[in-house]
Tab-separated table of C-alpha atoms and ligand atoms in Angstrom:
chain	number	residue	atom	x	y	z
M	137	UNK	CA	85.901	99.981	73.902
M	138	UNK	CA	88.726	101.706	75.900
M	139	UNK	CA	91.977	99.978	75.434
M	140	UNK	CA	93.258	97.810	78.541
M	141	UNK	CA	96.005	99.166	80.403
M	142	UNK	CA	98.408	97.913	83.195
M	143	UNK	CA	96.881	97.608	86.699
M	144	UNK	CA	97.696	100.570	88.928
M	145	UNK	CA	101.327	100.279	90.667
M	146	UNK	CA	102.399	98.023	87.971
M	147	UNK	CA	104.546	98.842	84.855
M	148	UNK	CA	106.104	97.296	82.147
M	149	UNK	CA	110.136	97.285	81.863
M	150	UNK	CA	110.775	97.918	78.278
M	151	UNK	CA	113.873	97.153	76.073
M	152	UNK	CA	114.948	100.690	77.073
M	153	UNK	CA	115.519	100.109	80.483
M	154	UNK	CA	115.583	96.277	80.763
M	155	UNK	CA	119.162	95.923	79.435
M	156	UNK	CA	119.996	98.372	82.503
M	157	UNK	CA	118.371	96.146	84.826
M	158	UNK	CA	120.104	92.924	83.399
M	159	UNK	CA	123.507	94.804	84.162
M	160	UNK	CA	121.960	95.244	87.979
M	161	UNK	CA	121.187	91.501	88.218
M	162	UNK	CA	124.438	90.276	86.411
M	163	UNK	CA	126.536	92.651	88.674
M	164	UNK	CA	124.624	91.205	91.752
M	165	UNK	CA	124.784	87.595	90.763
M	166	UNK	CA	128.408	87.985	90.103
M	167	UNK	CA	129.049	89.478	93.473
M	168	UNK	CA	126.515	87.044	95.134
M	169	UNK	CA	128.871	84.341	93.891
M	170	UNK	CA	131.661	85.635	94.759
M	171	UNK	CA	130.676	85.872	98.263
M	172	UNK	CA	129.763	82.179	98.146
M	173	UNK	CA	125.691	82.525	97.682
M	174	UNK	CA	123.989	80.124	95.078
M	175	UNK	CA	121.140	81.155	93.236
M	176	UNK	CA	117.580	79.366	94.185
M	177	UNK	CA	114.063	80.135	92.290
M	178	UNK	CA	110.827	79.991	94.146
M	179	UNK	CA	107.228	80.192	93.374
M	180	UNK	CA	105.660	83.424	93.148
M	181	UNK	CA	102.824	82.334	95.125
M	182	UNK	CA	102.572	80.837	98.463
M	183	UNK	CA	99.985	79.331	101.296
M	184	UNK	CA	98.509	82.390	103.042
M	185	UNK	CA	99.599	81.037	106.160
M	186	UNK	CA	103.495	81.265	105.472
M	187	UNK	CA	103.256	85.013	105.492
M	188	UNK	CA	100.680	85.330	107.889
M	189	UNK	CA	102.685	83.406	110.314
M	190	UNK	CA	106.418	84.327	109.140
M	191	UNK	CA	106.013	87.786	108.704
M	192	UNK	CA	103.325	88.521	111.516
M	193	UNK	CA	99.731	88.785	111.745
M	194	UNK	CA	99.895	92.545	113.280
M	195	UNK	CA	102.172	93.492	110.614
M	196	UNK	CA	100.863	96.375	107.672
M	197	UNK	CA	102.139	93.966	104.803
M	198	UNK	CA	100.108	91.022	106.410
M	199	UNK	CA	97.016	93.078	107.896
M	200	UNK	CA	96.684	95.404	104.739
M	201	UNK	CA	98.965	94.817	101.990
M	202	UNK	CA	98.590	91.190	100.553
M	203	UNK	CA	97.356	90.064	97.407
M	204	UNK	CA	95.676	87.306	98.888
M	205	UNK	CA	92.885	85.106	97.057
M	206	UNK	CA	91.176	81.644	97.125
M	207	UNK	CA	92.375	79.328	94.203
M	208	UNK	CA	90.075	77.040	92.274
M	209	UNK	CA	90.500	74.393	95.146
M	210	UNK	CA	89.481	76.874	97.977
M	211	UNK	CA	92.980	77.285	99.134
M	212	UNK	CA	94.090	80.859	100.537
M	213	UNK	CA	97.073	81.821	98.429
M	214	UNK	CA	99.105	84.786	98.621
M	215	UNK	CA	101.560	86.700	95.920
M	216	UNK	CA	104.379	86.735	97.806
M	217	UNK	CA	105.084	90.373	99.376
M	218	UNK	CA	108.900	89.417	100.124
M	219	UNK	CA	111.162	86.519	99.787
M	220	UNK	CA	112.703	85.455	102.972
M	221	UNK	CA	109.693	83.329	104.484
M	222	UNK	CA	109.606	81.616	101.323
M	223	UNK	CA	113.563	81.061	101.284
M	224	UNK	CA	113.306	79.444	104.672
M	225	UNK	CA	109.942	77.434	103.657
M	226	UNK	CA	111.902	76.002	100.891
M	227	UNK	CA	115.087	75.105	102.875
M	228	UNK	CA	113.179	73.502	105.660
M	229	UNK	CA	111.025	71.499	102.900
M	230	UNK	CA	114.136	70.428	100.987
M	231	UNK	CA	116.249	69.860	104.391
M	232	UNK	CA	119.096	72.461	103.292
M	233	UNK	CA	119.895	72.812	106.663
M	234	UNK	CA	119.472	69.458	108.418
M	235	UNK	CA	121.957	68.580	110.993
M	236	UNK	CA	123.358	71.944	111.705
M	237	UNK	CA	124.144	72.483	107.786
M	238	UNK	CA	123.954	76.094	106.530
M	239	UNK	CA	123.038	77.343	103.565
M	240	UNK	CA	123.799	80.657	101.282
M	241	UNK	CA	120.937	81.393	99.004
M	242	UNK	CA	120.226	84.136	96.730
M	243	UNK	CA	117.052	84.832	94.073
M	244	UNK	CA	115.630	87.668	92.699
M	245	UNK	CA	111.795	88.234	90.995
M	246	UNK	CA	108.725	90.108	91.718
M	247	UNK	CA	107.043	90.816	95.141
M	248	UNK	CA	103.644	92.397	95.595
M	249	UNK	CA	102.175	94.587	98.083
M	250	UNK	CA	99.170	96.752	97.660
M	251	UNK	CA	100.664	100.121	98.866
M	252	UNK	CA	99.890	103.424	97.786
M	253	UNK	CA	102.171	103.893	94.574
M	254	UNK	CA	104.223	106.776	94.430
M	255	UNK	CA	108.372	107.615	93.069
M	256	UNK	CA	110.163	104.177	93.720
M	257	UNK	CA	107.317	102.521	95.459
M	258	UNK	CA	105.179	99.966	93.195
M	259	UNK	CA	102.416	97.177	93.689
M	260	UNK	CA	104.356	94.606	91.765
M	261	UNK	CA	108.221	95.766	92.389
M	262	UNK	CA	111.422	93.468	92.368
M	263	UNK	CA	114.044	92.318	94.830
M	264	UNK	CA	117.465	90.982	94.778
M	265	UNK	CA	117.090	88.847	97.864
M	266	UNK	CA	120.589	87.017	100.018
M	267	UNK	CA	119.769	84.893	102.845
M	268	UNK	CA	122.187	83.003	105.047
M	269	UNK	CA	120.726	80.397	106.754
M	270	UNK	CA	121.969	78.013	109.721
M	271	UNK	CA	124.406	80.475	111.270
M	272	UNK	CA	123.642	82.210	114.444
M	273	UNK	CA	127.024	84.007	115.053
M	274	UNK	CA	127.908	87.624	114.230
M	275	UNK	CA	130.160	87.281	111.570
M	276	UNK	CA	127.358	85.983	109.439
M	277	UNK	CA	125.449	89.257	109.900
M	278	UNK	CA	128.547	91.135	108.870
M	279	UNK	CA	129.035	88.820	105.877
M	280	UNK	CA	125.520	89.842	104.792
M	281	UNK	CA	125.678	93.504	105.056
M	282	UNK	CA	129.248	93.281	103.526
M	283	UNK	CA	127.599	91.677	100.335
M	284	UNK	CA	125.012	94.373	100.078
M	285	UNK	CA	127.373	96.862	100.210
M	286	UNK	CA	129.734	95.502	97.631
M	287	UNK	CA	126.711	95.151	95.286
M	288	UNK	CA	126.161	98.818	95.520
M	289	UNK	CA	129.993	99.506	95.386
M	290	UNK	CA	130.236	97.682	92.371
M	291	UNK	CA	127.167	99.427	90.815
M	292	UNK	CA	129.175	102.641	91.679
M	293	UNK	CA	126.277	103.860	93.986
M	294	UNK	CA	127.296	106.976	95.776
M	295	UNK	CA	125.616	108.923	98.768
M	296	UNK	CA	124.450	105.932	100.747
M	297	UNK	CA	124.213	105.201	104.496
M	298	UNK	CA	124.000	102.353	106.379
M	299	UNK	CA	122.116	102.508	109.198
M	300	UNK	CA	121.949	99.385	111.912
M	301	UNK	CA	119.884	98.533	115.005
M	302	UNK	CA	119.624	95.574	117.496
M	303	UNK	CA	115.667	94.789	117.973
M	304	UNK	CA	116.480	92.300	120.337
M	305	UNK	CA	115.094	88.697	120.943
M	306	UNK	CA	112.295	86.821	122.476
M	307	UNK	CA	114.016	87.104	125.838
M	308	UNK	CA	114.605	90.903	126.202
M	309	UNK	CA	111.942	92.202	123.593
M	310	UNK	CA	108.799	91.720	125.409
M	311	UNK	CA	110.656	93.853	128.504
M	312	UNK	CA	111.436	96.479	125.971
M	313	UNK	CA	107.969	96.086	124.429
M	314	UNK	CA	106.321	96.653	127.896
M	315	UNK	CA	108.345	99.804	128.221
M	316	UNK	CA	107.371	101.116	125.205
M	317	UNK	CA	103.398	100.412	125.887
M	318	UNK	CA	103.800	102.411	129.133
M	319	UNK	CA	105.904	105.278	127.681
M	320	UNK	CA	103.676	105.518	124.652
M	321	UNK	CA	100.435	105.192	126.926
M	322	UNK	CA	101.395	108.514	128.691
M	323	UNK	CA	101.644	109.971	125.286
M	324	UNK	CA	98.712	108.421	123.634
M	325	UNK	CA	97.222	112.371	122.721
M	326	UNK	CA	100.324	112.854	120.154
M	327	UNK	CA	99.946	109.814	118.277
M	328	UNK	CA	98.319	109.394	115.165
M	329	UNK	CA	95.375	107.353	114.676
M	330	UNK	CA	97.599	104.234	112.748
M	331	UNK	CA	100.176	104.234	116.018
M	332	UNK	CA	97.463	104.572	118.433
M	333	UNK	CA	95.807	101.091	117.028
M	334	UNK	CA	99.837	99.875	117.326
M	335	UNK	CA	100.118	100.296	120.823
M	336	UNK	CA	99.183	97.275	122.004
M	337	UNK	CA	99.409	95.143	119.184
M	338	UNK	CA	102.635	96.314	117.379
M	339	UNK	CA	104.419	99.066	119.556
M	340	UNK	CA	107.673	98.986	118.161
M	341	UNK	CA	106.219	99.779	114.464
M	342	UNK	CA	105.201	103.358	116.564
M	343	UNK	CA	109.056	104.018	116.490
M	344	UNK	CA	109.186	103.693	112.607
M	345	UNK	CA	106.271	106.148	111.869
M	346	UNK	CA	107.051	108.846	109.478
M	347	UNK	CA	104.498	111.178	110.994
M	348	UNK	CA	106.147	114.132	112.399
M	349	UNK	CA	104.051	114.251	116.025
M	350	UNK	CA	105.015	110.669	116.123
M	351	UNK	CA	108.654	111.233	115.888
M	352	UNK	CA	108.739	113.684	118.381
M	353	UNK	CA	107.157	111.280	120.983
M	354	UNK	CA	109.483	108.313	119.616
M	355	UNK	CA	112.408	110.564	120.314
M	356	UNK	CA	112.073	110.373	123.764
M	357	UNK	CA	110.887	106.912	124.146
M	358	UNK	CA	113.076	104.349	125.995
M	359	UNK	CA	115.996	103.140	124.178
M	360	UNK	CA	116.530	99.921	123.156
M	361	UNK	CA	120.262	99.469	123.822
M	362	UNK	CA	119.100	99.557	127.633
M	363	UNK	CA	116.898	96.740	126.911
M	364	UNK	CA	119.238	94.264	125.269
M	365	UNK	CA	119.856	90.987	127.132
M	366	UNK	CA	123.746	90.276	127.399
M	367	UNK	CA	123.728	87.677	124.348
M	368	UNK	CA	121.942	90.606	122.269
M	369	UNK	CA	124.260	93.046	123.788
M	370	UNK	CA	127.399	91.022	122.643
M	371	UNK	CA	125.849	89.913	119.172
M	372	UNK	CA	125.364	93.822	118.323
M	373	UNK	CA	128.975	94.797	119.428
M	374	UNK	CA	130.347	92.090	117.587
M	375	UNK	CA	128.431	93.138	114.567
M	376	UNK	CA	129.887	96.439	115.025
M	377	UNK	CA	133.331	95.800	115.491
M	378	UNK	CA	133.272	93.318	112.454
M	379	UNK	CA	131.847	96.035	110.064
M	380	UNK	CA	134.483	98.261	111.621
M	381	UNK	CA	137.405	95.670	110.740
M	382	UNK	CA	136.127	95.688	107.271
M	383	UNK	CA	136.155	99.673	106.914
M	384	UNK	CA	132.554	100.364	106.743
M	385	UNK	CA	131.029	103.222	108.259
M	386	UNK	CA	127.602	103.203	109.878
M	387	UNK	CA	124.862	104.830	111.816
M	388	UNK	CA	123.117	103.706	114.628
M	389	UNK	CA	119.590	104.530	114.985
M	390	UNK	CA	117.495	102.917	117.847
M	391	UNK	CA	114.260	103.528	115.832
M	392	UNK	CA	114.791	101.383	113.064
M	393	UNK	CA	112.687	98.353	113.576
M	394	UNK	CA	111.426	97.741	110.013
M	395	UNK	CA	108.243	96.387	108.965
M	396	UNK	CA	108.586	92.277	109.458
M	397	UNK	CA	108.247	90.667	112.884
M	398	UNK	CA	110.457	88.045	112.147
M	399	UNK	CA	113.582	90.277	112.716
M	400	UNK	CA	115.779	89.432	115.967
M	401	UNK	CA	118.882	91.160	116.949
M	402	UNK	CA	120.166	92.874	113.745
M	403	UNK	CA	118.108	95.153	111.870
M	404	UNK	CA	119.887	97.359	109.246
M	405	UNK	CA	119.059	99.289	105.718
M	406	UNK	CA	120.876	100.836	103.234
M	407	UNK	CA	119.256	104.471	102.512
M	408	UNK	CA	120.130	106.768	99.446
M	409	UNK	CA	120.119	110.520	99.652
M	410	UNK	CA	118.946	110.818	96.050
M	411	UNK	CA	115.270	108.699	96.635
M	412	UNK	CA	113.112	111.100	98.648
M	413	UNK	CA	110.661	109.698	100.746
M	414	UNK	CA	111.180	105.763	99.884
M	415	UNK	CA	115.015	106.178	100.462
M	416	UNK	CA	115.716	102.498	101.364
M	417	UNK	CA	117.536	100.406	98.464
M	418	UNK	CA	118.104	97.720	100.673
M	419	UNK	CA	116.961	96.482	104.253
M	420	UNK	CA	117.537	93.327	106.002
M	421	UNK	CA	118.603	91.478	109.321
M	422	UNK	CA	118.617	88.537	111.375
M	423	UNK	CA	115.271	86.166	111.898
M	424	UNK	CA	115.934	83.529	114.243
M	425	UNK	CA	112.791	83.059	115.082
M	426	UNK	CA	111.158	82.582	111.966
M	427	UNK	CA	111.834	78.976	110.825
M	428	UNK	CA	110.077	77.923	114.167
M	429	UNK	CA	107.384	80.536	113.357
M	430	UNK	CA	106.373	78.799	109.994
M	431	UNK	CA	106.624	75.284	111.787
M	432	UNK	CA	109.941	74.210	111.183
M	433	UNK	CA	113.094	73.523	113.728
M	434	UNK	CA	115.262	76.422	114.878
M	435	UNK	CA	117.261	77.375	112.044
M	436	UNK	CA	118.846	81.214	112.360
M	437	UNK	CA	118.931	83.166	109.317
M	438	UNK	CA	120.294	86.614	108.307
M	439	UNK	CA	119.618	88.251	105.098
M	440	UNK	CA	118.662	91.485	103.065
M	441	UNK	CA	116.633	92.480	100.188
M	442	UNK	CA	117.604	95.214	97.921
M	443	UNK	CA	114.615	96.963	95.822
M	444	UNK	CA	115.702	96.459	92.114
M	445	UNK	CA	113.728	99.186	90.999
M	446	UNK	CA	114.750	101.914	93.355
M	447	UNK	CA	118.612	100.811	92.389
M	448	UNK	CA	117.819	101.577	88.806
M	449	UNK	CA	116.401	104.955	90.039
M	450	UNK	CA	119.210	105.880	92.055
M	451	UNK	CA	121.620	104.855	89.202
M	452	UNK	CA	120.146	106.647	86.791
M	453	UNK	CA	119.928	110.012	88.736
M	454	UNK	CA	123.713	109.514	89.940
M	455	UNK	CA	124.690	108.903	86.206
M	456	UNK	CA	125.970	105.497	87.066
M	457	UNK	CA	127.387	103.207	84.333
M	458	UNK	CA	124.880	100.461	82.920
M	459	UNK	CA	128.045	99.162	80.788
M	460	UNK	CA	127.430	98.968	76.833
M	461	UNK	CA	124.059	98.984	75.664
M	462	UNK	CA	123.175	95.648	73.686
M	463	UNK	CA	123.856	96.670	69.874
M	464	UNK	CA	123.617	94.562	66.746
M	465	UNK	CA	126.811	94.056	65.123
M	466	UNK	CA	125.859	93.279	61.629
M	467	UNK	CA	122.709	94.205	59.360
M	468	UNK	CA	122.334	92.017	56.283
M	469	UNK	CA	120.977	94.090	53.315
M	470	UNK	CA	119.345	92.400	50.434
M	471	UNK	CA	119.575	94.309	47.125
M	472	UNK	CA	116.586	92.772	45.255
M	473	UNK	CA	113.752	90.413	46.155
M	474	UNK	CA	115.775	87.510	44.467
M	475	UNK	CA	118.631	87.731	47.353
M	476	UNK	CA	116.324	87.826	50.247
M	477	UNK	CA	116.705	83.870	50.883
M	478	UNK	CA	120.576	84.404	50.805
M	479	UNK	CA	120.436	87.269	53.008
M	480	UNK	CA	118.448	84.962	55.494
M	481	UNK	CA	121.148	82.255	55.377
M	482	UNK	CA	123.981	84.769	55.996
M	483	UNK	CA	122.369	86.297	58.974
M	484	UNK	CA	121.695	82.815	60.598
M	485	UNK	CA	125.083	82.131	59.715
M	486	UNK	CA	126.532	85.232	61.820
M	487	UNK	CA	123.734	84.369	64.776
M	488	UNK	CA	124.964	80.719	65.430
M	489	UNK	CA	128.320	82.061	65.397
M	490	UNK	CA	127.681	84.320	68.586
M	491	UNK	CA	128.020	87.360	66.125
M	492	UNK	CA	124.439	89.507	66.573
M	493	UNK	CA	122.964	90.340	63.500
M	494	UNK	CA	119.931	91.330	62.132
M	495	UNK	CA	118.072	91.485	58.620
M	496	UNK	CA	114.591	92.490	57.345
M	497	UNK	CA	111.939	89.738	57.425
M	498	UNK	CA	109.159	92.309	56.239
M	499	UNK	CA	110.018	92.773	52.684
M	500	UNK	CA	111.234	96.258	52.846
M	501	UNK	CA	113.384	97.921	50.237
M	502	UNK	CA	117.069	98.290	50.209
M	503	UNK	CA	116.856	102.189	51.298
M	504	UNK	CA	114.964	101.331	54.217
M	505	UNK	CA	117.146	98.297	55.128
M	506	UNK	CA	120.288	100.658	54.840
M	507	UNK	CA	118.350	102.792	56.875
M	508	UNK	CA	117.923	100.174	59.863
M	509	UNK	CA	121.681	99.209	59.525
M	510	UNK	CA	122.905	102.665	60.517
M	511	UNK	CA	123.050	102.030	64.260
M	512	UNK	CA	125.140	98.817	63.442
M	513	UNK	CA	128.952	98.465	62.820
M	514	UNK	CA	128.800	96.799	59.646
M	515	UNK	CA	126.492	95.964	56.428
M	516	UNK	CA	126.901	92.971	54.332
M	517	UNK	CA	125.085	93.429	51.065
M	518	UNK	CA	123.949	90.748	48.844
M	519	UNK	CA	122.910	91.284	45.313
M	520	UNK	CA	122.786	89.481	42.003
M	521	UNK	CA	126.255	90.009	41.574
M	522	UNK	CA	127.318	88.458	44.922
M	523	UNK	CA	125.122	85.656	44.331
M	524	UNK	CA	126.533	84.916	41.061
M	525	UNK	CA	129.973	84.719	42.838
M	526	UNK	CA	129.318	83.799	45.903
M	527	UNK	CA	130.614	87.098	47.748
M	528	UNK	CA	129.107	89.735	50.069
M	529	UNK	CA	129.800	93.557	49.744
M	530	UNK	CA	130.926	94.374	53.439
M	531	UNK	CA	130.445	98.244	53.925
M	532	UNK	CA	132.198	99.235	57.370
M	533	UNK	CA	129.510	101.735	58.691
M	534	UNK	CA	131.440	103.918	60.904
M	535	UNK	CA	134.297	105.248	57.852
M	536	UNK	CA	131.845	104.347	54.880
M	537	UNK	CA	134.957	101.997	53.255
M	538	UNK	CA	133.502	98.991	51.499
M	539	UNK	CA	135.189	95.923	50.230
M	540	UNK	CA	134.041	92.549	48.407
M	541	UNK	CA	134.796	89.447	49.956
M	542	UNK	CA	133.906	85.499	49.822
M	543	UNK	CA	130.819	85.044	51.364
M	544	UNK	CA	132.308	81.904	53.373
M	545	UNK	CA	134.881	84.308	55.067
M	546	UNK	CA	132.273	86.926	56.215
M	547	UNK	CA	132.295	85.289	59.728
M	548	UNK	CA	136.172	85.467	59.726
M	549	UNK	CA	136.411	88.954	58.748
M	550	UNK	CA	133.844	90.381	60.784
M	551	UNK	CA	135.140	88.430	64.079
M	552	UNK	CA	138.645	90.154	63.354
M	553	UNK	CA	137.243	93.713	63.254
M	554	UNK	CA	134.547	93.557	66.204
X	667	AMP	P1	111.492	95.277	102.613
X	667	AMP	O1	111.141	93.683	102.345
X	667	AMP	O2	110.367	95.897	103.123
X	667	AMP	O3	112.472	94.792	103.825
X	667	AMP	O4	111.970	95.990	101.572
X	667	AMP	C1	113.449	95.438	101.150
X	667	AMP	C2	113.630	96.514	99.839
X	667	AMP	O5	112.778	96.303	98.828
X	667	AMP	C3	113.529	97.956	100.054
X	667	AMP	O6	114.525	98.531	101.020
X	667	AMP	C4	113.004	98.723	99.313
X	667	AMP	O7	114.204	98.815	98.340
X	667	AMP	C5	112.470	97.451	98.341
X	667	AMP	N1	110.763	97.785	98.163
X	667	AMP	C6	110.065	97.488	99.248
X	667	AMP	N2	109.072	97.689	99.032
X	667	AMP	C7	108.914	98.403	97.809
X	667	AMP	C8	107.907	98.871	97.086
X	667	AMP	N3	106.711	98.744	97.075
X	667	AMP	N4	108.307	99.498	95.693
X	667	AMP	C9	109.408	99.306	95.161
X	667	AMP	N5	110.406	98.647	96.176
X	667	AMP	C10	109.986	98.421	97.218
């Protein structure tokens, strides 16, 4: 029988990599706290309707990429393809934004999309997500963008580009949409099959198509900035001046529309020059209509999601530091079988005192134990003599020196030399 392997597009994050992920998550967590965001934990599956109505029926995510199934009660359930809709659902359900209150929330975890796997693109991938709910002013957009930039600054990422756009609101977007339909209808023959199909359902997404011929047509498409209503125009100007006040540089890209329908006004992405085709390390923007789309009162929101898998890839490629790799400080070694119990007691003592310690639990001999101790700072050796006089031989593995001390003093001795 062939061994069972992980499904396509998923992978195991093994210890050699997982400590690096912890570093990224801890750095993000501290930055979120510094910016006043608080952590929440959400279900990884939700009612399918949340994404159908929230993300948008005509988006690639909802049309082609969701992991949807009926549970045993016959309800349609979907593994979350993104976090924002779930955060908004939780805010509405738990009244976090009642009476005009605002909430700054962050979370991280796996998302699921049935996409074609490639470098930096998986079917189960991980996002670090921040959402600021209940505030409609542009300062919130600036704060969210600044937060994402600051996480990357702390992680040491270089060669990043912040790209921003405004996608308008329910007042001005229909006008722009019609302009696009008129324009693209006149160039139908030059569009790829997918974009032909998008023409009447979601023409904004044509702007985002990566195919060269569609790109050429899009270059000549009407400019969104000419269609923005006064409110959106003013909002965008405030976002831009806010970013400039904080000293950030950014690029404008009128073709940045992003793949989710709920965006209004600000849309942005942070791109890395070191990722190839899947070059976005984070994306986000404002979504003032999401709450009403999923049946809540009107709650404005702005947020971003950053791709943990991709951030780790870029950091690796750029040689960024992941801090110190966790290492075991002390290895406790039994000289003979009779000493194994005493060794386990000492190991446990170190561990409960917050000193990382390891010992052999599989009955291996002295030599094999010393070999395992090789990557530690100290070996604490116990044999018949040590047991007889309640001592332990402490070998400093970096200089080879060894002394005998009372076993009761071992914790203090190691703590002073860690
Ligand atoms: P989105 O929710 O599509 O705006 O994506 C936000 C971020 O999540 C992107 O900028 C990527 O860094 C990351 N991301 C999205 N889809 C994938 C995927 N299939 N595999 C890995 N990372 C992804």
